[in-house]
mmCIF file of N, CA and C in Angstrom:
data_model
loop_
_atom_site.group_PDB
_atom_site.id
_atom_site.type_symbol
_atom_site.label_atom_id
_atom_site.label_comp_id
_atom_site.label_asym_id
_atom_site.label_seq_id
_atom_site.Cartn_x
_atom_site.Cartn_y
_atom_site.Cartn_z
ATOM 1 N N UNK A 17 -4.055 0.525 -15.897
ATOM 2 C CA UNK A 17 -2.894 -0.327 -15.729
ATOM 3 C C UNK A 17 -2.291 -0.620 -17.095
ATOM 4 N N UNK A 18 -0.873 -0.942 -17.005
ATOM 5 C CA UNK A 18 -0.570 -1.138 -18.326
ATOM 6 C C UNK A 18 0.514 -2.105 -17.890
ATOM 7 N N UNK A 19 1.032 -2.931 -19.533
ATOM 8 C CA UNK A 19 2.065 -3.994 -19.325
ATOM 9 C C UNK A 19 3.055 -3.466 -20.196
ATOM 10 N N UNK A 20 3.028 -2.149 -20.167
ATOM 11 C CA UNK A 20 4.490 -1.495 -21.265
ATOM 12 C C UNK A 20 5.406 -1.364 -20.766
ATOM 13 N N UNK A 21 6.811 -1.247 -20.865
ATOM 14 C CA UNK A 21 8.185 -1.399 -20.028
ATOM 15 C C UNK A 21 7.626 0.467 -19.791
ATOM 16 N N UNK A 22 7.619 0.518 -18.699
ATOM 17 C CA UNK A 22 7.527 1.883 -18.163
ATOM 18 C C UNK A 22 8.797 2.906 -18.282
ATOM 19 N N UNK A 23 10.059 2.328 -18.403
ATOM 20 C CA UNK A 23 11.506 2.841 -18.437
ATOM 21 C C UNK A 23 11.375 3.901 -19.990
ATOM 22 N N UNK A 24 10.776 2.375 -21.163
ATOM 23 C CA UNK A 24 10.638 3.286 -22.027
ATOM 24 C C UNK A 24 9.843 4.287 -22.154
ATOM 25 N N UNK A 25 8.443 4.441 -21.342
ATOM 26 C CA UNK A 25 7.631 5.675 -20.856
ATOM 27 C C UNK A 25 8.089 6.983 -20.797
ATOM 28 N N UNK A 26 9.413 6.640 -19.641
ATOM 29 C CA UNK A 26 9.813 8.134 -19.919
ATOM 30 C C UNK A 26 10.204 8.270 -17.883
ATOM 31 N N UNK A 27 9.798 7.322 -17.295
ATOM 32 C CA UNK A 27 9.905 6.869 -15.686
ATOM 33 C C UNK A 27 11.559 6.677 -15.081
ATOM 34 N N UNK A 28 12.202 7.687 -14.319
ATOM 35 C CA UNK A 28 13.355 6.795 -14.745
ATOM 36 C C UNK A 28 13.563 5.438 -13.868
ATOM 37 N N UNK A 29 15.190 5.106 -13.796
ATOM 38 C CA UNK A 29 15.296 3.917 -13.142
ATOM 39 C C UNK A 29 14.995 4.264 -11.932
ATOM 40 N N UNK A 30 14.747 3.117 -10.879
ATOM 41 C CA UNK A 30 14.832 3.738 -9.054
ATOM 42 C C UNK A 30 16.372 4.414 -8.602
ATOM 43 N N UNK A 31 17.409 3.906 -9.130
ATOM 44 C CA UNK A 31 18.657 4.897 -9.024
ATOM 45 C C UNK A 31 18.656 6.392 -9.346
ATOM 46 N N UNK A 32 18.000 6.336 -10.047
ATOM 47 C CA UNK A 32 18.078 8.051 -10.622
ATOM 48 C C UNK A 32 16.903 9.056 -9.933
ATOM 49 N N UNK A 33 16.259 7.944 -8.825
ATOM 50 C CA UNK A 33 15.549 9.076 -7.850
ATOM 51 C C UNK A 33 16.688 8.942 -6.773
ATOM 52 N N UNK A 34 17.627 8.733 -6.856
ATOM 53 C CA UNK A 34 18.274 8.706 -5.053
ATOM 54 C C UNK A 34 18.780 10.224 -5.135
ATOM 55 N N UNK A 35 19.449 10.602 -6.488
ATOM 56 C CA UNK A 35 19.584 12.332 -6.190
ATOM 57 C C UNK A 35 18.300 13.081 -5.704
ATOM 58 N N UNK A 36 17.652 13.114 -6.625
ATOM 59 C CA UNK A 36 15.955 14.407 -6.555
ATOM 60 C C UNK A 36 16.049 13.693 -4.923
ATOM 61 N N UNK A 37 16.456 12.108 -4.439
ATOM 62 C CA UNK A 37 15.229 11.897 -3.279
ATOM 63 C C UNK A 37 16.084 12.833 -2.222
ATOM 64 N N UNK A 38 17.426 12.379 -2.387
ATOM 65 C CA UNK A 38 18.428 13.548 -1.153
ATOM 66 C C UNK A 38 18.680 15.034 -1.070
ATOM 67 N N UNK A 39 18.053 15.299 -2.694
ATOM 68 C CA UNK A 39 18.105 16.956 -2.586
ATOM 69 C C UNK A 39 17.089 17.613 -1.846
ATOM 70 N N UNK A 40 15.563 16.426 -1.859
ATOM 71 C CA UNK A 40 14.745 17.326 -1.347
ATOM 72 C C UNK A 40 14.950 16.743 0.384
ATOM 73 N N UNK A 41 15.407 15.926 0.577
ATOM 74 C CA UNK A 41 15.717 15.818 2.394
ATOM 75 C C UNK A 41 16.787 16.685 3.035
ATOM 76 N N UNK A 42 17.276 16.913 2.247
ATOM 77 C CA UNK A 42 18.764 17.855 2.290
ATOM 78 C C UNK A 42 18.048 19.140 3.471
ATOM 79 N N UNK A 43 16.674 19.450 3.119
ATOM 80 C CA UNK A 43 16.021 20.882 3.990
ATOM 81 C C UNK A 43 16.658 20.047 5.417
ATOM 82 N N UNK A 44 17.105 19.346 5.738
ATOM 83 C CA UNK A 44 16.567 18.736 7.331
ATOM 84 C C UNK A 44 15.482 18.354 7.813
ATOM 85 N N UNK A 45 14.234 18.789 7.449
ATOM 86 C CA UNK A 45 13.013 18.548 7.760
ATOM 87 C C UNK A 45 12.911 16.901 7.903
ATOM 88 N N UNK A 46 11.940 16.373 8.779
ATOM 89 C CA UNK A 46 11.109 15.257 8.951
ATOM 90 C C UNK A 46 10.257 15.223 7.691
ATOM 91 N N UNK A 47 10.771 14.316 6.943
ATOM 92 C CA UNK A 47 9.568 13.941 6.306
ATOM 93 C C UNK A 47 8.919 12.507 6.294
ATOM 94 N N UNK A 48 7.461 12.967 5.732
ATOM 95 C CA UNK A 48 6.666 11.814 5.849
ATOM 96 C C UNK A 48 6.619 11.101 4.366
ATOM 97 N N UNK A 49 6.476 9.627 4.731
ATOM 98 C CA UNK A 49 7.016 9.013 3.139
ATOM 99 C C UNK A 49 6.226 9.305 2.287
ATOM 100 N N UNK A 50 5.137 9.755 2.110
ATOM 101 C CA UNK A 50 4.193 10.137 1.141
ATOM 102 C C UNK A 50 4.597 11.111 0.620
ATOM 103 N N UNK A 51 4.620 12.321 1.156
ATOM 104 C CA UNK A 51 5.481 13.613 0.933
ATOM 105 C C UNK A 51 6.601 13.754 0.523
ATOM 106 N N UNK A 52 7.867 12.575 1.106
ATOM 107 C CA UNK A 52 8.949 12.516 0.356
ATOM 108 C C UNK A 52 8.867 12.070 -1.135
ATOM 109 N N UNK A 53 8.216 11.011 -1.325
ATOM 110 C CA UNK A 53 7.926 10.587 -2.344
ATOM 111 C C UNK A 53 7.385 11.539 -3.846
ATOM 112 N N UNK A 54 6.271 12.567 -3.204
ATOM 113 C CA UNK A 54 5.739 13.342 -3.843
ATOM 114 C C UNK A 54 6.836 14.654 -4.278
ATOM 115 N N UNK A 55 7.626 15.100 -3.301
ATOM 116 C CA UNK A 55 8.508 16.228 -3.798
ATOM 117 C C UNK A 55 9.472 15.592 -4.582
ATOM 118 N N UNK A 56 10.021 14.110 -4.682
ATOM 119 C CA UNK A 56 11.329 13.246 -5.126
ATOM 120 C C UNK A 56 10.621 13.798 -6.417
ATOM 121 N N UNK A 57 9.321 13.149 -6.953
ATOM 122 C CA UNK A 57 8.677 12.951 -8.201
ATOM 123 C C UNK A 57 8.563 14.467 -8.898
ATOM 124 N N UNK A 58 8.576 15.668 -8.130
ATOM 125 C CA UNK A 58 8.118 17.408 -8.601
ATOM 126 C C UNK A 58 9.816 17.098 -8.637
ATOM 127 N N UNK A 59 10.820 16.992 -7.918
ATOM 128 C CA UNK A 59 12.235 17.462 -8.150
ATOM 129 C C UNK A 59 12.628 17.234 -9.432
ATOM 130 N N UNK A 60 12.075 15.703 -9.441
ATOM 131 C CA UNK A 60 12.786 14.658 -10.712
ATOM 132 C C UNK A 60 12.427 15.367 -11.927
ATOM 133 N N UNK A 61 11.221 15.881 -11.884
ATOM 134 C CA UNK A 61 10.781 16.207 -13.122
ATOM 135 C C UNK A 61 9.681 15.195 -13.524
ATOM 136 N N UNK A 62 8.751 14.510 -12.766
ATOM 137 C CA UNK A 62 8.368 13.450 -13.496
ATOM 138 C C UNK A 62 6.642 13.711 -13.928
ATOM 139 N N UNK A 63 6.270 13.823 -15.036
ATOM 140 C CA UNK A 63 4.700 14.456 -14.745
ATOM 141 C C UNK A 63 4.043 13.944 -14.401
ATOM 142 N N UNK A 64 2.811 14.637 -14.067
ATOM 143 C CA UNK A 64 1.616 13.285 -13.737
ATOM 144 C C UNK A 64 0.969 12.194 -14.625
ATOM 145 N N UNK A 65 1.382 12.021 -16.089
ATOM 146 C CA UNK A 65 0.444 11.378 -16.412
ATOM 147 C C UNK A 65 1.126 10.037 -16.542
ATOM 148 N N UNK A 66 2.363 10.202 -16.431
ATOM 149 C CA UNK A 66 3.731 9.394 -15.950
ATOM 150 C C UNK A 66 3.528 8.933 -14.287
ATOM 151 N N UNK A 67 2.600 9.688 -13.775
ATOM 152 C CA UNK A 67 3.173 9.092 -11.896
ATOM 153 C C UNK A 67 1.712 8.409 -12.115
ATOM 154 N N UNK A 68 0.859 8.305 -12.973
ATOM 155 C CA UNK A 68 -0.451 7.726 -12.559
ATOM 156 C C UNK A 68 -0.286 5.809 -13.784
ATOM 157 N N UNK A 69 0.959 5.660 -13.938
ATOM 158 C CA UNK A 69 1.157 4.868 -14.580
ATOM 159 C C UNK A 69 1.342 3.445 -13.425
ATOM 160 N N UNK A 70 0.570 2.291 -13.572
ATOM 161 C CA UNK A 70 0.635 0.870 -12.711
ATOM 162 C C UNK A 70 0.684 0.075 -12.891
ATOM 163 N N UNK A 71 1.744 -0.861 -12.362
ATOM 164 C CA UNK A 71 2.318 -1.974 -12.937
ATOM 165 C C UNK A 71 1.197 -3.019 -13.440
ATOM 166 N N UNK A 72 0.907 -3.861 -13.986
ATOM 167 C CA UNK A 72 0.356 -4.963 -14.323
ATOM 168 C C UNK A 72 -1.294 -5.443 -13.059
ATOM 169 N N UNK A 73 -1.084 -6.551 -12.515
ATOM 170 C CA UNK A 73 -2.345 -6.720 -11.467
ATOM 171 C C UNK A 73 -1.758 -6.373 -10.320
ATOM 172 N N UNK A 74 -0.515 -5.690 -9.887
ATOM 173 C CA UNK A 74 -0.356 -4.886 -8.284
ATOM 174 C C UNK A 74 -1.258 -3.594 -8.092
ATOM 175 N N UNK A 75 -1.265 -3.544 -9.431
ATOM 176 C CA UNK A 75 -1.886 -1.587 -9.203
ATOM 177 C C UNK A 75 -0.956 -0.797 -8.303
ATOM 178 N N UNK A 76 0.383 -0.939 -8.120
ATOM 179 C CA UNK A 76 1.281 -0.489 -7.935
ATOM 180 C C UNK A 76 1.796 0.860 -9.081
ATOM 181 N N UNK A 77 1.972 1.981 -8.552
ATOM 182 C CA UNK A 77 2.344 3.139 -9.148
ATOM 183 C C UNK A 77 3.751 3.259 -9.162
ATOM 184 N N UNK A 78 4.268 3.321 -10.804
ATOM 185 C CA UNK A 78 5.505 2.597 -11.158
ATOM 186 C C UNK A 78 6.660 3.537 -10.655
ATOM 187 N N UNK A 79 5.878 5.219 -10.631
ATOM 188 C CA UNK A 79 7.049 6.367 -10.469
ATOM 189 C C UNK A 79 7.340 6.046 -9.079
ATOM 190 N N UNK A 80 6.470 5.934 -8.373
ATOM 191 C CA UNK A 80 6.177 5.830 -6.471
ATOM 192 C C UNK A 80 6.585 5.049 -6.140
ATOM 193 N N UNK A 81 6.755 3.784 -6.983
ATOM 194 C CA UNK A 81 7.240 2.580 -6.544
ATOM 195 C C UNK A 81 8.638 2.492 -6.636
ATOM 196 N N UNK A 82 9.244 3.246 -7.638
ATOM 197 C CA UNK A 82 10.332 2.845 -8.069
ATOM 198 C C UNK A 82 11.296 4.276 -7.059
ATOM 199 N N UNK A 83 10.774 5.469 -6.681
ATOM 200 C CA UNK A 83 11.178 5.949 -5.575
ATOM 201 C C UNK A 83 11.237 5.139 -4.133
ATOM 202 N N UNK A 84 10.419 4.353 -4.060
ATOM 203 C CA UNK A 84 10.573 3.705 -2.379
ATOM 204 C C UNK A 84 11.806 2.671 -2.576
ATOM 205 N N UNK A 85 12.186 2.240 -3.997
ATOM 206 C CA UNK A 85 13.532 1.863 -3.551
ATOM 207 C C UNK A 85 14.996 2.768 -3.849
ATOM 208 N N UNK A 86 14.483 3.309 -4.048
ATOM 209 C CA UNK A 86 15.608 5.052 -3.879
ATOM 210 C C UNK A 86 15.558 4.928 -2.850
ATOM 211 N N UNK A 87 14.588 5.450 -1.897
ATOM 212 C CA UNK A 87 14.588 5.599 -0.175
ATOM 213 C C UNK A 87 14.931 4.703 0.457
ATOM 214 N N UNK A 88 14.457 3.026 -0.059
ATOM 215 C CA UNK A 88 14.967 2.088 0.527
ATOM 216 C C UNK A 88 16.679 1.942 0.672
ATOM 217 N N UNK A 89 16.624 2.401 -0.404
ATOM 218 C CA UNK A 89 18.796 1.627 -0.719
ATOM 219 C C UNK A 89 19.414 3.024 -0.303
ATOM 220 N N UNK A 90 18.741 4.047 -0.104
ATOM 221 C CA UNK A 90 19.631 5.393 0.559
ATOM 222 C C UNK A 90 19.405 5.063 1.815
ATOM 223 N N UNK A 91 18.387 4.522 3.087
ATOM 224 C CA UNK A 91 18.320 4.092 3.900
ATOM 225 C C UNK A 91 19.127 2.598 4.173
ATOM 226 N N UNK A 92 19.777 2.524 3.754
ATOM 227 C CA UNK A 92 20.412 1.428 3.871
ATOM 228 C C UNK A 92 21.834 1.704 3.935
ATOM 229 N N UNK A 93 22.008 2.294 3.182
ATOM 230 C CA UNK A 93 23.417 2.929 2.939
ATOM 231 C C UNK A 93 23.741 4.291 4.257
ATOM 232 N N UNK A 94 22.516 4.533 5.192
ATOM 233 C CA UNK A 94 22.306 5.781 5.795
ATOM 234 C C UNK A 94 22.562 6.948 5.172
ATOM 235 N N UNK A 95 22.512 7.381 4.055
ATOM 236 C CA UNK A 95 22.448 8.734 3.641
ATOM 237 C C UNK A 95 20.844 9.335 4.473
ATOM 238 N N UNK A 96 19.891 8.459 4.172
ATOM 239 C CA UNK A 96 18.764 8.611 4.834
ATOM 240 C C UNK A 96 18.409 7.599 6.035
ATOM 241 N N UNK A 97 17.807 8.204 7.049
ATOM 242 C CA UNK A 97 17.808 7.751 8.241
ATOM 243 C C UNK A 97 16.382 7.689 8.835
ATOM 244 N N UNK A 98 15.311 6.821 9.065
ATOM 245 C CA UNK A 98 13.933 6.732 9.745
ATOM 246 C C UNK A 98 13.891 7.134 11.171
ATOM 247 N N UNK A 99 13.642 8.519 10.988
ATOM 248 C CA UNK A 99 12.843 8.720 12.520
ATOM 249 C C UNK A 99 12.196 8.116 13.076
ATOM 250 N N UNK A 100 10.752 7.893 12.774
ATOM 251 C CA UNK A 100 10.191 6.886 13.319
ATOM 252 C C UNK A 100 9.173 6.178 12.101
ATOM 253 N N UNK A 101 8.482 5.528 12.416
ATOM 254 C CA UNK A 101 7.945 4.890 11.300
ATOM 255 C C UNK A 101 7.246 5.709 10.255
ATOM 256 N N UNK A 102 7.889 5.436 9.033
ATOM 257 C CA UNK A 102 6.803 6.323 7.956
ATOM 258 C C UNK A 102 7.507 7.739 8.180
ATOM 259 N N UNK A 103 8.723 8.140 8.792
ATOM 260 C CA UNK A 103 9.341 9.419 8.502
ATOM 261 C C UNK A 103 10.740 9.282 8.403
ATOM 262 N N UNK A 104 11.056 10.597 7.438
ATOM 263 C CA UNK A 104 12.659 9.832 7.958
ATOM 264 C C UNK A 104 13.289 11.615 7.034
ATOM 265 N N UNK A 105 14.311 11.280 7.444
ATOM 266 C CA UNK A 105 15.100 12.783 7.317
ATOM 267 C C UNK A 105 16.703 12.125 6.568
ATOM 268 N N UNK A 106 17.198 13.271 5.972
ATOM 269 C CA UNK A 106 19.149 13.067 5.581
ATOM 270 C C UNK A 106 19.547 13.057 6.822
ATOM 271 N N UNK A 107 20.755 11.945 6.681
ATOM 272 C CA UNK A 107 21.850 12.115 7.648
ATOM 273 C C UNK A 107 22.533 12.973 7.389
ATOM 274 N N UNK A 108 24.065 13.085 8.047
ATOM 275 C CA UNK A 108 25.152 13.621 8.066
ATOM 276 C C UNK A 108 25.608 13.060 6.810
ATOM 277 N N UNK A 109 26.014 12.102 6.999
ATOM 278 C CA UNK A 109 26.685 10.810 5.879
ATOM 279 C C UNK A 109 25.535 11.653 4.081
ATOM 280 N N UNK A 110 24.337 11.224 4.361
ATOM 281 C CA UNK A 110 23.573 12.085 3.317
ATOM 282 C C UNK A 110 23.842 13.576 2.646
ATOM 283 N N UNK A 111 24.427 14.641 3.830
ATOM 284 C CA UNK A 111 24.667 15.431 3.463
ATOM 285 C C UNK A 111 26.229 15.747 2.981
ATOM 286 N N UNK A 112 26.738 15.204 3.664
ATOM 287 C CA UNK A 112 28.549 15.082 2.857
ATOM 288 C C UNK A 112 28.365 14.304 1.471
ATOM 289 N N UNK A 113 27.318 13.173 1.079
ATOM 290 C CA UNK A 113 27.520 12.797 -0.183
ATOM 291 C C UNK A 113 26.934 13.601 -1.083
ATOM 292 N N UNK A 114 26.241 14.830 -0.493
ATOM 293 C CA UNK A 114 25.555 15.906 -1.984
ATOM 294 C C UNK A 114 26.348 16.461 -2.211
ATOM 295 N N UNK A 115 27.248 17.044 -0.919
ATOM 296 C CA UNK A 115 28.628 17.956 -1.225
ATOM 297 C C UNK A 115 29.349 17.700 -1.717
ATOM 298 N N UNK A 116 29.546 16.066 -1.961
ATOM 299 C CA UNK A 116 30.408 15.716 -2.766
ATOM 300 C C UNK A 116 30.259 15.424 -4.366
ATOM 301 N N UNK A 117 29.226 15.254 -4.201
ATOM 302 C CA UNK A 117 28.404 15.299 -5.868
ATOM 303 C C UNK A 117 27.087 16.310 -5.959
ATOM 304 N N UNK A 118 27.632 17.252 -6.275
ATOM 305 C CA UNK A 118 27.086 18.228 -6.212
ATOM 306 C C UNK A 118 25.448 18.672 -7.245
ATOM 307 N N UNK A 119 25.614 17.625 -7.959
ATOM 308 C CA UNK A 119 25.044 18.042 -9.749
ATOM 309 C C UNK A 119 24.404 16.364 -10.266
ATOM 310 N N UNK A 120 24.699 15.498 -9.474
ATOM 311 C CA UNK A 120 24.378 14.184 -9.519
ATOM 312 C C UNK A 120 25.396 12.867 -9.829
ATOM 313 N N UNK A 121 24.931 11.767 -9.774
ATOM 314 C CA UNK A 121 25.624 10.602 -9.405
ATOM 315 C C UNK A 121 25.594 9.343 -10.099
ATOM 316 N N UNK A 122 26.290 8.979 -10.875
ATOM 317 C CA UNK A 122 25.762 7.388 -11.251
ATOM 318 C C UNK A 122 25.365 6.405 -10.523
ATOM 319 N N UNK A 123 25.149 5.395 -10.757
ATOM 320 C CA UNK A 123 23.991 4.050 -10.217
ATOM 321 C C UNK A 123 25.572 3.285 -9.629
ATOM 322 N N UNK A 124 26.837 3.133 -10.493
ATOM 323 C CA UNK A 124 28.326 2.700 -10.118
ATOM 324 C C UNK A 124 28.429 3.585 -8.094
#
């Protein structure tokens, strides 16, 4: 565990997984949040010695963590949509916003 600002680590913000998180739902596939999580983190670029990094006394994993609110606020917005619990796939709405930003997106 560590108490270092993780940003400066090298982790990015949770905004800057909402691309990697919609490129890899983009297949259509069902995915399961563990799995989404895990391909967001291989898309992003993020290594492991970076994804095994945890916040303070949560023992919360800062890369993993900071993807579930990528998924959270793209699920909110419906780009991403929950099948059923613990899965969830791109919408429509999800897939017109890659087409429209093709290469990535600011946090604005």
């Amino acid at each position: 565990m560590t108490d270092l600002n993780v940003t400066e680590l090298g982790i990015p913000q949770w905004w800057q997984f909402m691309y990697p998180l919609l490129q890899v739902a983009a297949d259509g596939r069902e995915w399961a949040r563990r799995d989404l999580y895990s391909a967001a983190l291989d898309r992003a670029g993020v290594p492991e010695d970076l994804r095994l990094i945890q916040y303070g006394p949560s023992g919360n994993y800062a890369a993993e963590n900071r993807v579930g609110w990528a998924k959270s606020a793209s699920t909110r917005v419906r780009l991403l949509e929950s099948v059923r619990r613990g899965v969830f796939r791109i919408t429509n709405a999800g897939r017109a916003f890659l087409a429209d930003h093709p290469y990535e997106f600011k946090q604005s």
